[in-house]
């Protein structure tokens, strides 16, 4: 087990271990005492016990894609799982046993090629399964196929005391319940996820895309909201505003990605959008051949590495005038690389969810992905996000942990009952606050966890 102690290695080695695998280039001023590069479960157990010996906390990194760099914490031993990669696929049961640092692309490359199966992981190829699944996981076609964490059959966990436990619906149910929605407040280190897989569609992916001038914002938004709830069940729907390459005006782009076994079925699925779309597209395509790999590449281009990011998000109230609430966000992007997203969640948002920590949703998921390159733009871009969210949050029911930063904005992440139960599970399983938990202002939340309140109502 490799341990990199802050005080006994050169600065470059320490810095690389501290933030080299953090996606957001905006580096935090937080400094772990040591980084353990784990390669197996035994290393994770040893690292948790080491932290008890040193009376410090445990931080965890799987894929390093938390926008707010939650893995980088003061007074902690950071367990970096980047070198711990295992996958076993049971084709009889269609269950994969995977380590948390595996990314969606790494898992799906194996599943599709060797088994004709897939797992609806994060849209961006390099998001780690660890952070993604603990938050709930807004994976491919979440609107119809449900949350990725609903496919977690079981987990293996190293507890705050250093014990390795198997957790599922009948053993250690409290941890199994919390693992589906606690996000970075999960009171243990997940060493393995046992995941139910889906067949990869035999016809691959197909997509339709419609690009509009931003002047048509209201018409297009009203259209997409009206057709989404009853649209085909294997099709995900998203709309972004962005600056297309080489253009100096913001455009609105609506994307339908369908996952069907044959091209005719895909065409039938996508036809209602083609026939009802508002006139005035600047560019469009209908039922074009596509694939998960192409979608991953598009997502990676839209979210480039080595850039500075500030993300925030909200579930907009189902009764709100959604286009009006989001108009400023969609039409005033502060940087040419930034984009705003509306992601359709209906009908999944209208279902009764399984009994798990994840419990916040609405028909309309909205997120800002503010992207820039120069440190000199930090204040301007961050202020833009803050100002937009100050308006939007008043029409929201809460937010998704995955695109949030609790140091900046407090809101609701769970139904009240679920939040209460989750904080109790955390206190019972980790009474001393060994695992870092939620990173709020000054990193004070500890065993108390998050308050789950709308700050603007206080
Ligand atoms: C470009 C980009 C695209 C994204 N796209 C999506 C998307 O399509 N859908 C979606 O739902 N989210 C998406 N996200 C959000 C993403 O899911 C979260 O940022 C998530 O935290 C990333 O997981 P990770 O393991 O890579 O992150 P990390 O930074 O490694 O982990 C985040 C935190 O999760 C906890 N954690 C991670 N692994 C473990 C573990 N094994 N045991 C205990 N705790 C652990 C720790 O507190 C850790 O600090 C995206 C993020 C980015 C940057």
PDB file of N, CA and C and ligand atoms in Angstrom, residues 21-24 59-73 78 81 100-101 121-140 147 183-186 188-193 299 303-304 309 369 400-403 435-437, ligand 1:
ATOM      1  N   UNK A  21      -5.854  13.908  -9.744  1.00  0.00           N
ATOM      2  CA  UNK A  21      -7.026  13.213 -10.334  1.00  0.00           C
ATOM      3  C   UNK A  21      -8.334  13.985 -10.097  1.00  0.00           C
ATOM      4  N   UNK A  22      -8.223  15.241  -9.706  1.00  0.00           N
ATOM      5  CA  UNK A  22      -9.445  16.053  -9.516  1.00  0.00           C
ATOM      6  C   UNK A  22      -9.784  16.713 -10.845  1.00  0.00           C
ATOM      7  N   UNK A  23     -11.016  16.524 -11.289  1.00  0.00           N
ATOM      8  CA  UNK A  23     -11.426  17.000 -12.625  1.00  0.00           C
ATOM      9  C   UNK A  23     -11.421  18.525 -12.717  1.00  0.00           C
ATOM     10  N   UNK A  24     -11.985  19.196 -11.708  1.00  0.00           N
ATOM     11  CA  UNK A  24     -12.092  20.656 -11.738  1.00  0.00           C
ATOM     12  C   UNK A  24     -10.717  21.286 -11.524  1.00  0.00           C
ATOM     13  N   UNK A  59     -10.988  10.646   4.004  1.00  0.00           N
ATOM     14  CA  UNK A  59     -11.652  11.159   2.791  1.00  0.00           C
ATOM     15  C   UNK A  59     -11.500  10.099   1.710  1.00  0.00           C
ATOM     16  N   UNK A  60     -12.419  10.130   0.739  1.00  0.00           N
ATOM     17  CA  UNK A  60     -12.404   9.078  -0.296  1.00  0.00           C
ATOM     18  C   UNK A  60     -12.463   9.721  -1.681  1.00  0.00           C
ATOM     19  N   UNK A  61     -11.731   9.125  -2.603  1.00  0.00           N
ATOM     20  CA  UNK A  61     -11.832   9.543  -4.005  1.00  0.00           C
ATOM     21  C   UNK A  61     -12.002   8.299  -4.871  1.00  0.00           C
ATOM     22  N   UNK A  62     -13.053   8.339  -5.724  1.00  0.00           N
ATOM     23  CA  UNK A  62     -13.225   7.249  -6.692  1.00  0.00           C
ATOM     24  C   UNK A  62     -12.789   7.753  -8.064  1.00  0.00           C
ATOM     25  N   UNK A  63     -13.666   8.538  -8.727  1.00  0.00           N
ATOM     26  CA  UNK A  63     -13.322   9.037 -10.060  1.00  0.00           C
ATOM     27  C   UNK A  63     -12.778  10.460 -10.064  1.00  0.00           C
ATOM     28  N   UNK A  64     -12.887  11.157  -8.927  1.00  0.00           N
ATOM     29  CA  UNK A  64     -12.350  12.528  -8.839  1.00  0.00           C
ATOM     30  C   UNK A  64     -13.200  13.581  -9.532  1.00  0.00           C
ATOM     31  N   UNK A  65     -14.468  13.247  -9.847  1.00  0.00           N
ATOM     32  CA  UNK A  65     -15.287  14.185 -10.616  1.00  0.00           C
ATOM     33  C   UNK A  65     -16.202  15.068  -9.783  1.00  0.00           C
ATOM     34  N   UNK A  66     -16.107  15.018  -8.480  1.00  0.00           N
ATOM     35  CA  UNK A  66     -16.913  15.959  -7.695  1.00  0.00           C
ATOM     36  C   UNK A  66     -16.477  17.380  -8.077  1.00  0.00           C
ATOM     37  N   UNK A  67     -17.451  18.215  -8.445  1.00  0.00           N
ATOM     38  CA  UNK A  67     -17.131  19.594  -8.875  1.00  0.00           C
ATOM     39  C   UNK A  67     -16.443  20.343  -7.758  1.00  0.00           C
ATOM     40  N   UNK A  68     -16.877  20.114  -6.521  1.00  0.00           N
ATOM     41  CA  UNK A  68     -16.371  20.873  -5.382  1.00  0.00           C
ATOM     42  C   UNK A  68     -15.170  20.177  -4.729  1.00  0.00           C
ATOM     43  N   UNK A  69     -14.629  19.152  -5.404  1.00  0.00           N
ATOM     44  CA  UNK A  69     -13.449  18.426  -4.899  1.00  0.00           C
ATOM     45  C   UNK A  69     -13.648  17.952  -3.459  1.00  0.00           C
ATOM     46  N   UNK A  70     -14.733  17.243  -3.241  1.00  0.00           N
ATOM     47  CA  UNK A  70     -15.053  16.772  -1.891  1.00  0.00           C
ATOM     48  C   UNK A  70     -13.998  15.833  -1.307  1.00  0.00           C
ATOM     49  N   UNK A  71     -13.217  15.234  -2.173  1.00  0.00           N
ATOM     50  CA  UNK A  71     -12.215  14.277  -1.668  1.00  0.00           C
ATOM     51  C   UNK A  71     -11.020  14.970  -1.019  1.00  0.00           C
ATOM     52  N   UNK A  72     -10.857  16.268  -1.254  1.00  0.00           N
ATOM     53  CA  UNK A  72      -9.666  16.972  -0.752  1.00  0.00           C
ATOM     54  C   UNK A  72     -10.028  17.688   0.542  1.00  0.00           C
ATOM     55  N   UNK A  73      -9.556  17.142   1.691  1.00  0.00           N
ATOM     56  CA  UNK A  73     -10.004  17.646   2.994  1.00  0.00           C
ATOM     57  C   UNK A  73      -8.819  17.832   3.939  1.00  0.00           C
ATOM     58  N   UNK A  78      -6.571  10.700   2.830  1.00  0.00           N
ATOM     59  CA  UNK A  78      -7.385  10.530   1.622  1.00  0.00           C
ATOM     60  C   UNK A  78      -7.110   9.148   1.034  1.00  0.00           C
ATOM     61  N   UNK A  81      -8.934   5.649  -4.633  1.00  0.00           N
ATOM     62  CA  UNK A  81      -9.229   4.300  -5.149  1.00  0.00           C
ATOM     63  C   UNK A  81      -8.867   4.137  -6.625  1.00  0.00           C
ATOM     64  N   UNK A 100     -15.377   0.946  -7.055  1.00  0.00           N
ATOM     65  CA  UNK A 100     -16.004   2.260  -7.245  1.00  0.00           C
ATOM     66  C   UNK A 100     -15.254   3.227  -8.158  1.00  0.00           C
ATOM     67  N   UNK A 101     -13.961   3.012  -8.388  1.00  0.00           N
ATOM     68  CA  UNK A 101     -13.252   3.989  -9.223  1.00  0.00           C
ATOM     69  C   UNK A 101     -13.447   3.704 -10.709  1.00  0.00           C
ATOM     70  N   UNK A 121     -24.587   4.399 -16.471  1.00  0.00           N
ATOM     71  CA  UNK A 121     -23.737   5.232 -15.618  1.00  0.00           C
ATOM     72  C   UNK A 121     -23.859   6.694 -16.008  1.00  0.00           C
ATOM     73  N   UNK A 122     -22.909   7.521 -15.567  1.00  0.00           N
ATOM     74  CA  UNK A 122     -22.934   8.957 -15.836  1.00  0.00           C
ATOM     75  C   UNK A 122     -22.823   9.253 -17.325  1.00  0.00           C
ATOM     76  N   UNK A 123     -23.342  10.407 -17.717  1.00  0.00           N
ATOM     77  CA  UNK A 123     -23.284  10.780 -19.127  1.00  0.00           C
ATOM     78  C   UNK A 123     -21.856  11.083 -19.558  1.00  0.00           C
ATOM     79  N   UNK A 124     -21.101  11.671 -18.653  1.00  0.00           N
ATOM     80  CA  UNK A 124     -19.712  11.923 -18.995  1.00  0.00           C
ATOM     81  C   UNK A 124     -18.940  10.630 -18.784  1.00  0.00           C
ATOM     82  N   UNK A 125     -18.084  10.276 -19.738  1.00  0.00           N
ATOM     83  CA  UNK A 125     -17.479   8.944 -19.684  1.00  0.00           C
ATOM     84  C   UNK A 125     -16.636   8.689 -18.449  1.00  0.00           C
ATOM     85  N   UNK A 126     -16.002   9.749 -17.894  1.00  0.00           N
ATOM     86  CA  UNK A 126     -14.998   9.510 -16.862  1.00  0.00           C
ATOM     87  C   UNK A 126     -15.485   9.726 -15.439  1.00  0.00           C
ATOM     88  N   UNK A 127     -16.777   9.926 -15.268  1.00  0.00           N
ATOM     89  CA  UNK A 127     -17.335  10.030 -13.913  1.00  0.00           C
ATOM     90  C   UNK A 127     -17.172   8.665 -13.225  1.00  0.00           C
ATOM     91  N   UNK A 128     -16.694   8.686 -11.975  1.00  0.00           N
ATOM     92  CA  UNK A 128     -16.513   7.437 -11.243  1.00  0.00           C
ATOM     93  C   UNK A 128     -17.842   6.886 -10.749  1.00  0.00           C
ATOM     94  N   UNK A 129     -17.960   5.563 -10.723  1.00  0.00           N
ATOM     95  CA  UNK A 129     -19.221   4.980 -10.249  1.00  0.00           C
ATOM     96  C   UNK A 129     -19.440   5.256  -8.764  1.00  0.00           C
ATOM     97  N   UNK A 130     -18.358   5.427  -8.002  1.00  0.00           N
ATOM     98  CA  UNK A 130     -18.476   5.618  -6.549  1.00  0.00           C
ATOM     99  C   UNK A 130     -19.324   6.815  -6.182  1.00  0.00           C
ATOM    100  N   UNK A 131     -18.846   8.002  -6.533  1.00  0.00           N
ATOM    101  CA  UNK A 131     -19.584   9.229  -6.194  1.00  0.00           C
ATOM    102  C   UNK A 131     -20.932   9.263  -6.882  1.00  0.00           C
ATOM    103  N   UNK A 132     -20.966   8.837  -8.126  1.00  0.00           N
ATOM    104  CA  UNK A 132     -22.187   8.863  -8.941  1.00  0.00           C
ATOM    105  C   UNK A 132     -23.305   8.037  -8.292  1.00  0.00           C
ATOM    106  N   UNK A 133     -23.016   6.791  -7.933  1.00  0.00           N
ATOM    107  CA  UNK A 133     -24.073   5.918  -7.403  1.00  0.00           C
ATOM    108  C   UNK A 133     -24.504   6.333  -5.996  1.00  0.00           C
ATOM    109  N   UNK A 134     -23.570   6.794  -5.188  1.00  0.00           N
ATOM    110  CA  UNK A 134     -23.937   7.198  -3.824  1.00  0.00           C
ATOM    111  C   UNK A 134     -24.915   8.369  -3.841  1.00  0.00           C
ATOM    112  N   UNK A 135     -24.820   9.188  -4.878  1.00  0.00           N
ATOM    113  CA  UNK A 135     -25.729  10.345  -4.974  1.00  0.00           C
ATOM    114  C   UNK A 135     -27.081   9.989  -5.570  1.00  0.00           C
ATOM    115  N   UNK A 136     -27.169   8.838  -6.185  1.00  0.00           N
ATOM    116  CA  UNK A 136     -28.394   8.421  -6.856  1.00  0.00           C
ATOM    117  C   UNK A 136     -28.101   8.026  -8.292  1.00  0.00           C
ATOM    118  N   UNK A 137     -27.353   8.868  -8.987  1.00  0.00           N
ATOM    119  CA  UNK A 137     -26.929   8.518 -10.340  1.00  0.00           C
ATOM    120  C   UNK A 137     -27.957   8.842 -11.397  1.00  0.00           C
ATOM    121  N   UNK A 138     -27.790  10.041 -12.009  1.00  0.00           N
ATOM    122  CA  UNK A 138     -28.655  10.430 -13.118  1.00  0.00           C
ATOM    123  C   UNK A 138     -28.008   9.874 -14.382  1.00  0.00           C
ATOM    124  N   UNK A 139     -28.278   8.606 -14.642  1.00  0.00           N
ATOM    125  CA  UNK A 139     -27.605   7.930 -15.761  1.00  0.00           C
ATOM    126  C   UNK A 139     -28.426   8.007 -17.038  1.00  0.00           C
ATOM    127  N   UNK A 140     -28.001   7.266 -18.039  1.00  0.00           N
ATOM    128  CA  UNK A 140     -28.689   7.263 -19.332  1.00  0.00           C
ATOM    129  C   UNK A 140     -30.159   6.919 -19.160  1.00  0.00           C
ATOM    130  N   UNK A 147     -33.372   5.786 -11.479  1.00  0.00           N
ATOM    131  CA  UNK A 147     -32.052   6.165 -10.965  1.00  0.00           C
ATOM    132  C   UNK A 147     -31.080   4.993 -11.052  1.00  0.00           C
ATOM    133  N   UNK A 183     -24.903  10.282  -0.919  1.00  0.00           N
ATOM    134  CA  UNK A 183     -23.832  11.042  -1.556  1.00  0.00           C
ATOM    135  C   UNK A 183     -22.586  11.059  -0.691  1.00  0.00           C
ATOM    136  N   UNK A 184     -21.910  12.217  -0.628  1.00  0.00           N
ATOM    137  CA  UNK A 184     -20.619  12.274   0.072  1.00  0.00           C
ATOM    138  C   UNK A 184     -20.742  12.220   1.592  1.00  0.00           C
ATOM    139  N   UNK A 185     -21.958  12.044   2.102  1.00  0.00           N
ATOM    140  CA  UNK A 185     -22.130  11.890   3.550  1.00  0.00           C
ATOM    141  C   UNK A 185     -22.261  10.429   3.937  1.00  0.00           C
ATOM    142  N   UNK A 186     -22.001   9.516   3.006  1.00  0.00           N
ATOM    143  CA  UNK A 186     -22.133   8.095   3.345  1.00  0.00           C
ATOM    144  C   UNK A 186     -21.116   7.738   4.437  1.00  0.00           C
ATOM    145  N   UNK A 188     -19.114   5.421   5.498  1.00  0.00           N
ATOM    146  CA  UNK A 188     -18.255   4.256   5.302  1.00  0.00           C
ATOM    147  C   UNK A 188     -17.557   4.409   3.965  1.00  0.00           C
ATOM    148  N   UNK A 189     -16.714   3.430   3.642  1.00  0.00           N
ATOM    149  CA  UNK A 189     -16.050   3.455   2.323  1.00  0.00           C
ATOM    150  C   UNK A 189     -16.565   2.259   1.525  1.00  0.00           C
ATOM    151  N   UNK A 190     -17.226   2.539   0.429  1.00  0.00           N
ATOM    152  CA  UNK A 190     -17.733   1.433  -0.405  1.00  0.00           C
ATOM    153  C   UNK A 190     -16.553   0.834  -1.164  1.00  0.00           C
ATOM    154  N   UNK A 191     -16.422  -0.476  -1.053  1.00  0.00           N
ATOM    155  CA  UNK A 191     -15.312  -1.142  -1.761  1.00  0.00           C
ATOM    156  C   UNK A 191     -15.805  -1.840  -3.020  1.00  0.00           C
ATOM    157  N   UNK A 192     -17.098  -2.148  -3.043  1.00  0.00           N
ATOM    158  CA  UNK A 192     -17.650  -2.819  -4.220  1.00  0.00           C
ATOM    159  C   UNK A 192     -19.143  -2.557  -4.360  1.00  0.00           C
ATOM    160  N   UNK A 193     -19.567  -2.374  -5.601  1.00  0.00           N
ATOM    161  CA  UNK A 193     -20.997  -2.289  -5.922  1.00  0.00           C
ATOM    162  C   UNK A 193     -21.386  -3.546  -6.697  1.00  0.00           C
ATOM    163  N   UNK A 299     -20.072  14.271 -24.866  1.00  0.00           N
ATOM    164  CA  UNK A 299     -20.118  14.768 -23.478  1.00  0.00           C
ATOM    165  C   UNK A 299     -18.736  15.208 -23.020  1.00  0.00           C
ATOM    166  N   UNK A 303     -17.576  18.972 -21.808  1.00  0.00           N
ATOM    167  CA  UNK A 303     -17.023  19.130 -20.452  1.00  0.00           C
ATOM    168  C   UNK A 303     -15.519  18.866 -20.511  1.00  0.00           C
ATOM    169  N   UNK A 304     -14.755  19.782 -21.089  1.00  0.00           N
ATOM    170  CA  UNK A 304     -13.336  19.478 -21.318  1.00  0.00           C
ATOM    171  C   UNK A 304     -12.525  19.383 -20.028  1.00  0.00           C
ATOM    172  N   UNK A 309     -14.423  25.056 -13.334  1.00  0.00           N
ATOM    173  CA  UNK A 309     -15.858  24.782 -13.354  1.00  0.00           C
ATOM    174  C   UNK A 309     -16.552  25.341 -12.119  1.00  0.00           C
ATOM    175  N   UNK A 369     -23.572  24.463 -15.958  1.00  0.00           N
ATOM    176  CA  UNK A 369     -22.191  23.990 -16.021  1.00  0.00           C
ATOM    177  C   UNK A 369     -21.375  25.156 -16.565  1.00  0.00           C
ATOM    178  N   UNK A 400     -30.050  18.268  -6.591  1.00  0.00           N
ATOM    179  CA  UNK A 400     -29.346  16.974  -6.712  1.00  0.00           C
ATOM    180  C   UNK A 400     -27.945  17.138  -6.130  1.00  0.00           C
ATOM    181  N   UNK A 401     -27.550  16.205  -5.273  1.00  0.00           N
ATOM    182  CA  UNK A 401     -26.235  16.293  -4.646  1.00  0.00           C
ATOM    183  C   UNK A 401     -25.111  16.370  -5.676  1.00  0.00           C
ATOM    184  N   UNK A 402     -25.296  15.654  -6.777  1.00  0.00           N
ATOM    185  CA  UNK A 402     -24.210  15.467  -7.748  1.00  0.00           C
ATOM    186  C   UNK A 402     -23.681  16.736  -8.366  1.00  0.00           C
ATOM    187  N   UNK A 403     -24.517  17.763  -8.500  1.00  0.00           N
ATOM    188  CA  UNK A 403     -24.063  19.003  -9.129  1.00  0.00           C
ATOM    189  C   UNK A 403     -24.088  20.149  -8.121  1.00  0.00           C
ATOM    190  N   UNK A 435     -15.394   9.463   8.997  1.00  0.00           N
ATOM    191  CA  UNK A 435     -15.479   9.704   7.548  1.00  0.00           C
ATOM    192  C   UNK A 435     -15.856  11.183   7.361  1.00  0.00           C
ATOM    193  N   UNK A 436     -15.167  11.863   6.477  1.00  0.00           N
ATOM    194  CA  UNK A 436     -15.300  13.333   6.387  1.00  0.00           C
ATOM    195  C   UNK A 436     -16.746  13.838   6.266  1.00  0.00           C
ATOM    196  N   UNK A 437     -17.541  13.214   5.441  1.00  0.00           N
ATOM    197  CA  UNK A 437     -18.932  13.664   5.312  1.00  0.00           C
ATOM    198  C   UNK A 437     -19.057  14.905   4.438  1.00  0.00           C
TER     199      UNK A 437
HETATM  200  C1  LIG B   1     -18.050  16.338 -16.315  1.00  0.00           C
HETATM  201  C2  LIG B   1     -19.027  15.780 -15.331  1.00  0.00           C
HETATM  202  C3  LIG B   1     -20.185  15.139 -15.776  1.00  0.00           C
HETATM  203  C4  LIG B   1     -21.121  14.627 -14.888  1.00  0.00           C
HETATM  204  N1  LIG B   1     -22.216  13.960 -15.355  1.00  0.00           N
HETATM  205  C5  LIG B   1     -23.092  13.400 -14.480  1.00  0.00           C
HETATM  206  C6  LIG B   1     -24.218  12.647 -14.924  1.00  0.00           C
HETATM  207  O1  LIG B   1     -24.444  12.463 -16.115  1.00  0.00           O
HETATM  208  N2  LIG B   1     -25.056  12.150 -13.998  1.00  0.00           N
HETATM  209  C7  LIG B   1     -24.833  12.313 -12.662  1.00  0.00           C
HETATM  210  O2  LIG B   1     -25.629  11.819 -11.856  1.00  0.00           O
HETATM  211  N3  LIG B   1     -23.790  13.006 -12.210  1.00  0.00           N
HETATM  212  C8  LIG B   1     -22.909  13.548 -13.075  1.00  0.00           C
HETATM  213  N4  LIG B   1     -21.837  14.268 -12.615  1.00  0.00           N
HETATM  214  C9  LIG B   1     -21.713  14.458 -11.172  1.00  0.00           C
HETATM  215  C10 LIG B   1     -20.947  13.272 -10.577  1.00  0.00           C
HETATM  216  O3  LIG B   1     -21.771  12.160 -10.478  1.00  0.00           O
HETATM  217  C11 LIG B   1     -20.455  13.616  -9.195  1.00  0.00           C
HETATM  218  O4  LIG B   1     -19.553  14.684  -9.280  1.00  0.00           O
HETATM  219  C12 LIG B   1     -19.800  12.420  -8.487  1.00  0.00           C
HETATM  220  O5  LIG B   1     -19.449  12.800  -7.177  1.00  0.00           O
HETATM  221  C13 LIG B   1     -18.585  11.964  -9.201  1.00  0.00           C
HETATM  222  O6  LIG B   1     -18.174  10.748  -8.689  1.00  0.00           O
HETATM  223  P1  LIG B   1     -16.616  10.427  -8.614  1.00  0.00           P
HETATM  224  O7  LIG B   1     -16.451   9.129  -7.948  1.00  0.00           O
HETATM  225  O8  LIG B   1     -16.005  10.633  -9.951  1.00  0.00           O
HETATM  226  O9  LIG B   1     -16.147  11.641  -7.694  1.00  0.00           O
HETATM  227  P2  LIG B   1     -15.146  11.719  -6.443  1.00  0.00           P
HETATM  228  O10 LIG B   1     -14.731  13.144  -6.434  1.00  0.00           O
HETATM  229  O11 LIG B   1     -14.105  10.686  -6.510  1.00  0.00           O
HETATM  230  O12 LIG B   1     -16.093  11.400  -5.228  1.00  0.00           O
HETATM  231  C14 LIG B   1     -16.972  12.347  -4.701  1.00  0.00           C
HETATM  232  C15 LIG B   1     -17.257  12.025  -3.262  1.00  0.00           C
HETATM  233  O13 LIG B   1     -18.132  10.904  -3.191  1.00  0.00           O
HETATM  234  C16 LIG B   1     -17.798  10.115  -2.055  1.00  0.00           C
HETATM  235  N5  LIG B   1     -17.306   8.812  -2.506  1.00  0.00           N
HETATM  236  C17 LIG B   1     -16.819   8.494  -3.719  1.00  0.00           C
HETATM  237  N6  LIG B   1     -16.484   7.199  -3.754  1.00  0.00           N
HETATM  238  C18 LIG B   1     -16.760   6.701  -2.543  1.00  0.00           C
HETATM  239  C19 LIG B   1     -16.625   5.404  -1.947  1.00  0.00           C
HETATM  240  N7  LIG B   1     -16.127   4.374  -2.639  1.00  0.00           N
HETATM  241  N8  LIG B   1     -17.011   5.238  -0.667  1.00  0.00           N
HETATM  242  C20 LIG B   1     -17.522   6.285   0.048  1.00  0.00           C
HETATM  243  N9  LIG B   1     -17.652   7.524  -0.450  1.00  0.00           N
HETATM  244  C21 LIG B   1     -17.266   7.728  -1.731  1.00  0.00           C
HETATM  245  C22 LIG B   1     -16.706  10.857  -1.317  1.00  0.00           C
HETATM  246  O14 LIG B   1     -17.278  11.717  -0.372  1.00  0.00           O
HETATM  247  C23 LIG B   1     -16.047  11.630  -2.440  1.00  0.00           C
HETATM  248  O15 LIG B   1     -15.301  12.728  -2.004  1.00  0.00           O
HETATM  249  C24 LIG B   1     -20.896  14.778 -13.494  1.00  0.00           C
HETATM  250  C25 LIG B   1     -19.731  15.416 -13.035  1.00  0.00           C
HETATM  251  C26 LIG B   1     -18.806  15.908 -13.943  1.00  0.00           C
HETATM  252  C27 LIG B   1     -17.562  16.588 -13.432  1.00  0.00           C
END
